[in-house]
Amino acid sequence: MKYREIKHIAFVIVLLMISSCTNSSSVMGVLQPFMDKNNITNGAILVVPNAGCSGCISSTEDFIIKNQHRFGDLYVVFTNIQSLKILNARIGEAILSHKNVKLDEDNNYYKEELLSIYPHIIYVKDSNFIDIVEVSPENTEALSNLQIELESK
């Protein structure tokens, strides 16, 4: 491989690494109104885009349905909603109307800081963000780890 090709590949890798980083203070700025309104000091917030990686989104929606009894520590924001009617059919009205679930029909939480085709899990402890995890094909353990976290409480 030529030096020039290696240089281009290295540049692309660095660019991808930089663009994939999520600044937790920026995310906190976006989600702070939701946290304040719901008195979220501890737990996990799932931010689920309605369009993107269909397998990742379906897995996350299944996780939400199976773990709705854990809504004490689990909060959900559905954003980039393409069709509320379809989302309601997939998730169910009981879940969508729960006080820990936010339907972001105005895309207030679909900002650059969280703009992604993948769902995100934001872990919160003592009103601070501890970790931000993407649910993606590259991170197949994200929902399993969230399950373990929720069961430990």
PDB file of C-alpha atoms in Angstrom:
ATOM      1  CA  MET A   1       0.000   0.000   0.000  1.00  0.00           C
ATOM      2  CA  LYS A   2       1.303   3.427  -0.844  1.00  0.00           C
ATOM      3  CA  TYR A   3       2.032   6.071   1.759  1.00  0.00           C
ATOM      4  CA  ARG A   4      -0.660   8.303   0.299  1.00  0.00           C
ATOM      5  CA  GLU A   5      -3.338   5.561   0.637  1.00  0.00           C
ATOM      6  CA  ILE A   6      -2.315   4.904   4.227  1.00  0.00           C
ATOM      7  CA  LYS A   7      -2.542   8.619   4.965  1.00  0.00           C
ATOM      8  CA  HIS A   8      -6.076   8.758   3.511  1.00  0.00           C
ATOM      9  CA  ILE A   9      -7.188   5.702   5.472  1.00  0.00           C
ATOM     10  CA  ALA A  10      -5.751   7.135   8.692  1.00  0.00           C
ATOM     11  CA  PHE A  11      -7.548  10.428   8.041  1.00  0.00           C
ATOM     12  CA  VAL A  12     -10.890   8.632   7.517  1.00  0.00           C
ATOM     13  CA  ILE A  13     -10.425   6.597  10.713  1.00  0.00           C
ATOM     14  CA  VAL A  14      -9.661   9.718  12.757  1.00  0.00           C
ATOM     15  CA  LEU A  15     -12.620  11.532  11.211  1.00  0.00           C
ATOM     16  CA  LEU A  16     -14.954   8.632  12.066  1.00  0.00           C
ATOM     17  CA  MET A  17     -13.667   8.494  15.623  1.00  0.00           C
ATOM     18  CA  ILE A  18     -14.234  12.206  16.117  1.00  0.00           C
ATOM     19  CA  SER A  19     -17.700  12.189  14.568  1.00  0.00           C
ATOM     20  CA  SER A  20     -18.829   9.172  16.580  1.00  0.00           C
ATOM     21  CA  CYS A  21     -17.991  10.770  19.925  1.00  0.00           C
ATOM     22  CA  THR A  22     -20.919  12.195  21.818  1.00  0.00           C
ATOM     23  CA  ASN A  23     -20.219  15.071  24.167  1.00  0.00           C
ATOM     24  CA  SER A  24     -22.071  14.306  27.396  1.00  0.00           C
ATOM     25  CA  SER A  25     -22.413  17.982  28.374  1.00  0.00           C
ATOM     26  CA  SER A  26     -24.075  18.691  25.007  1.00  0.00           C
ATOM     27  CA  VAL A  27     -26.400  15.729  25.477  1.00  0.00           C
ATOM     28  CA  MET A  28     -27.198  16.920  28.981  1.00  0.00           C
ATOM     29  CA  GLY A  29     -28.148  20.311  27.553  1.00  0.00           C
ATOM     30  CA  VAL A  30     -30.587  18.638  25.173  1.00  0.00           C
ATOM     31  CA  LEU A  31     -32.094  16.244  27.738  1.00  0.00           C
ATOM     32  CA  GLN A  32     -32.022  18.501  30.807  1.00  0.00           C
ATOM     33  CA  PRO A  33     -35.616  19.788  30.329  1.00  0.00           C
ATOM     34  CA  PHE A  34     -36.860  16.178  30.135  1.00  0.00           C
ATOM     35  CA  MET A  35     -34.838  15.253  33.243  1.00  0.00           C
ATOM     36  CA  ASP A  36     -36.096  18.282  35.168  1.00  0.00           C
ATOM     37  CA  LYS A  37     -39.738  17.755  34.206  1.00  0.00           C
ATOM     38  CA  ASN A  38     -39.621  14.085  35.248  1.00  0.00           C
ATOM     39  CA  ASN A  39     -37.342  14.510  38.300  1.00  0.00           C
ATOM     40  CA  ILE A  40     -34.824  12.068  36.840  1.00  0.00           C
ATOM     41  CA  THR A  41     -31.865  11.728  39.161  1.00  0.00           C
ATOM     42  CA  ASN A  42     -31.002   8.060  38.610  1.00  0.00           C
ATOM     43  CA  GLY A  43     -31.791   5.435  35.987  1.00  0.00           C
ATOM     44  CA  ALA A  44     -31.568   5.197  32.230  1.00  0.00           C
ATOM     45  CA  ILE A  45     -33.058   7.208  29.403  1.00  0.00           C
ATOM     46  CA  LEU A  46     -33.628   5.473  26.084  1.00  0.00           C
ATOM     47  CA  VAL A  47     -33.730   7.873  23.140  1.00  0.00           C
ATOM     48  CA  VAL A  48     -35.309   6.010  20.238  1.00  0.00           C
ATOM     49  CA  PRO A  49     -35.424   7.477  16.733  1.00  0.00           C
ATOM     50  CA  ASN A  50     -38.402   6.288  14.718  1.00  0.00           C
ATOM     51  CA  ALA A  51     -36.362   5.926  11.552  1.00  0.00           C
ATOM     52  CA  GLY A  52     -32.912   4.467  11.026  1.00  0.00           C
ATOM     53  CA  CYS A  53     -31.433   1.065  11.804  1.00  0.00           C
ATOM     54  CA  SER A  54     -34.660  -0.936  11.764  1.00  0.00           C
ATOM     55  CA  GLY A  55     -33.207  -3.956  13.576  1.00  0.00           C
ATOM     56  CA  CYS A  56     -31.730  -1.784  16.324  1.00  0.00           C
ATOM     57  CA  ILE A  57     -34.939   0.174  16.734  1.00  0.00           C
ATOM     58  CA  SER A  58     -37.084  -2.997  16.760  1.00  0.00           C
ATOM     59  CA  SER A  59     -34.825  -4.584  19.387  1.00  0.00           C
ATOM     60  CA  THR A  60     -35.080  -1.471  21.523  1.00  0.00           C
ATOM     61  CA  GLU A  61     -38.871  -1.324  21.136  1.00  0.00           C
ATOM     62  CA  ASP A  62     -39.112  -5.013  22.147  1.00  0.00           C
ATOM     63  CA  PHE A  63     -36.910  -4.247  25.147  1.00  0.00           C
ATOM     64  CA  ILE A  64     -39.230  -1.392  26.167  1.00  0.00           C
ATOM     65  CA  ILE A  65     -42.330  -3.596  25.877  1.00  0.00           C
ATOM     66  CA  LYS A  66     -40.731  -6.389  27.935  1.00  0.00           C
ATOM     67  CA  ASN A  67     -39.424  -3.977  30.577  1.00  0.00           C
ATOM     68  CA  GLN A  68     -42.361  -1.613  30.982  1.00  0.00           C
ATOM     69  CA  HIS A  69     -42.681  -2.830  34.586  1.00  0.00           C
ATOM     70  CA  ARG A  70     -39.276  -1.176  35.215  1.00  0.00           C
ATOM     71  CA  PHE A  71     -40.451   2.322  34.289  1.00  0.00           C
ATOM     72  CA  GLY A  72     -39.431   3.498  37.764  1.00  0.00           C
ATOM     73  CA  ASP A  73     -35.805   3.530  36.600  1.00  0.00           C
ATOM     74  CA  LEU A  74     -36.365   3.551  32.835  1.00  0.00           C
ATOM     75  CA  TYR A  75     -37.391   6.591  30.818  1.00  0.00           C
ATOM     76  CA  VAL A  76     -38.060   6.637  27.093  1.00  0.00           C
ATOM     77  CA  VAL A  77     -38.022   9.397  24.493  1.00  0.00           C
ATOM     78  CA  PHE A  78     -39.390   8.514  21.059  1.00  0.00           C
ATOM     79  CA  THR A  79     -38.104  11.086  18.596  1.00  0.00           C
ATOM     80  CA  ASN A  80     -38.101  11.671  14.839  1.00  0.00           C
ATOM     81  CA  ILE A  81     -41.589  10.154  14.811  1.00  0.00           C
ATOM     82  CA  GLN A  82     -42.682   9.487  11.245  1.00  0.00           C
ATOM     83  CA  SER A  83     -46.138   8.174  12.117  1.00  0.00           C
ATOM     84  CA  LEU A  84     -47.679   8.234  15.578  1.00  0.00           C
ATOM     85  CA  LYS A  85     -50.324   5.785  14.376  1.00  0.00           C
ATOM     86  CA  ILE A  86     -47.702   3.187  13.370  1.00  0.00           C
ATOM     87  CA  LEU A  87     -45.693   3.756  16.562  1.00  0.00           C
ATOM     88  CA  ASN A  88     -48.870   3.251  18.591  1.00  0.00           C
ATOM     89  CA  ALA A  89     -49.569  -0.020  16.747  1.00  0.00           C
ATOM     90  CA  ARG A  90     -46.032  -1.283  17.412  1.00  0.00           C
ATOM     91  CA  ILE A  91     -45.644  -0.167  21.037  1.00  0.00           C
ATOM     92  CA  GLY A  92     -49.168   0.125  22.373  1.00  0.00           C
ATOM     93  CA  GLU A  93     -51.129   3.014  23.807  1.00  0.00           C
ATOM     94  CA  ALA A  94     -50.548   1.963  27.429  1.00  0.00           C
ATOM     95  CA  ILE A  95     -46.784   2.355  27.052  1.00  0.00           C
ATOM     96  CA  LEU A  96     -46.923   5.495  24.925  1.00  0.00           C
ATOM     97  CA  SER A  97     -49.174   7.233  27.465  1.00  0.00           C
ATOM     98  CA  HIS A  98     -47.018   6.278  30.472  1.00  0.00           C
ATOM     99  CA  LYS A  99     -45.605   9.245  32.415  1.00  0.00           C
ATOM    100  CA  ASN A 100     -42.009   8.002  31.833  1.00  0.00           C
ATOM    101  CA  VAL A 101     -42.471   8.025  28.060  1.00  0.00           C
ATOM    102  CA  LYS A 102     -42.100  11.191  25.999  1.00  0.00           C
ATOM    103  CA  LEU A 103     -43.348  11.472  22.433  1.00  0.00           C
ATOM    104  CA  ASP A 104     -41.073  14.060  20.865  1.00  0.00           C
ATOM    105  CA  GLU A 105     -43.344  15.046  17.995  1.00  0.00           C
ATOM    106  CA  ASP A 106     -41.546  18.392  17.569  1.00  0.00           C
ATOM    107  CA  ASN A 107     -38.099  16.722  17.482  1.00  0.00           C
ATOM    108  CA  ASN A 108     -36.878  18.768  20.437  1.00  0.00           C
ATOM    109  CA  TYR A 109     -34.629  15.843  21.423  1.00  0.00           C
ATOM    110  CA  TYR A 110     -33.566  14.975  17.883  1.00  0.00           C
ATOM    111  CA  LYS A 111     -30.708  17.430  17.915  1.00  0.00           C
ATOM    112  CA  GLU A 112     -27.173  17.166  16.563  1.00  0.00           C
ATOM    113  CA  GLU A 113     -25.956  15.817  19.912  1.00  0.00           C
ATOM    114  CA  LEU A 114     -28.245  12.781  19.613  1.00  0.00           C
ATOM    115  CA  LEU A 115     -28.797  12.740  15.849  1.00  0.00           C
ATOM    116  CA  SER A 116     -28.323   9.116  14.899  1.00  0.00           C
ATOM    117  CA  ILE A 117     -29.940   6.207  13.143  1.00  0.00           C
ATOM    118  CA  TYR A 118     -29.362   4.231  16.350  1.00  0.00           C
ATOM    119  CA  PRO A 119     -31.126   4.355  19.710  1.00  0.00           C
ATOM    120  CA  HIS A 120     -29.082   5.681  22.631  1.00  0.00           C
ATOM    121  CA  ILE A 121     -29.036   4.694  26.290  1.00  0.00           C
ATOM    122  CA  ILE A 122     -28.091   7.512  28.633  1.00  0.00           C
ATOM    123  CA  TYR A 123     -27.213   6.370  32.144  1.00  0.00           C
ATOM    124  CA  VAL A 124     -27.929   8.907  34.886  1.00  0.00           C
ATOM    125  CA  LYS A 125     -26.699   8.897  38.476  1.00  0.00           C
ATOM    126  CA  ASP A 126     -27.161  11.732  40.968  1.00  0.00           C
ATOM    127  CA  SER A 127     -28.559  13.915  38.141  1.00  0.00           C
ATOM    128  CA  ASN A 128     -25.361  13.501  36.092  1.00  0.00           C
ATOM    129  CA  PHE A 129     -24.753  11.573  32.913  1.00  0.00           C
ATOM    130  CA  ILE A 130     -22.538   8.593  33.641  1.00  0.00           C
ATOM    131  CA  ASP A 131     -22.435   7.001  30.198  1.00  0.00           C
ATOM    132  CA  ILE A 132     -23.961   7.281  26.747  1.00  0.00           C
ATOM    133  CA  VAL A 133     -24.253   4.014  24.841  1.00  0.00           C
ATOM    134  CA  GLU A 134     -25.405   3.449  21.284  1.00  0.00           C
ATOM    135  CA  VAL A 135     -27.603   0.445  20.465  1.00  0.00           C
ATOM    136  CA  SER A 136     -26.032  -0.643  17.190  1.00  0.00           C
ATOM    137  CA  PRO A 137     -24.863  -3.749  15.339  1.00  0.00           C
ATOM    138  CA  GLU A 138     -21.379  -2.976  16.651  1.00  0.00           C
ATOM    139  CA  ASN A 139     -22.653  -2.896  20.243  1.00  0.00           C
ATOM    140  CA  THR A 140     -24.934  -5.909  20.534  1.00  0.00           C
ATOM    141  CA  GLU A 141     -24.584  -6.031  24.343  1.00  0.00           C
ATOM    142  CA  ALA A 142     -26.066  -2.567  24.973  1.00  0.00           C
ATOM    143  CA  LEU A 143     -29.605  -3.726  25.810  1.00  0.00           C
ATOM    144  CA  SER A 144     -28.360  -6.775  27.751  1.00  0.00           C
ATOM    145  CA  ASN A 145     -26.191  -4.501  29.867  1.00  0.00           C
ATOM    146  CA  LEU A 146     -29.144  -2.185  30.446  1.00  0.00           C
ATOM    147  CA  GLN A 147     -31.233  -5.194  31.486  1.00  0.00           C
ATOM    148  CA  ILE A 148     -28.575  -6.176  34.038  1.00  0.00           C
ATOM    149  CA  GLU A 149     -28.431  -2.596  35.326  1.00  0.00           C
ATOM    150  CA  LEU A 150     -32.203  -2.406  35.740  1.00  0.00           C
ATOM    151  CA  GLU A 151     -32.381  -5.797  37.470  1.00  0.00           C
ATOM    152  CA  SER A 152     -29.712  -4.758  39.966  1.00  0.00           C
ATOM    153  CA  LYS A 153     -31.967  -2.023  41.380  1.00  0.00           C
TER     154      LYS A 153
END
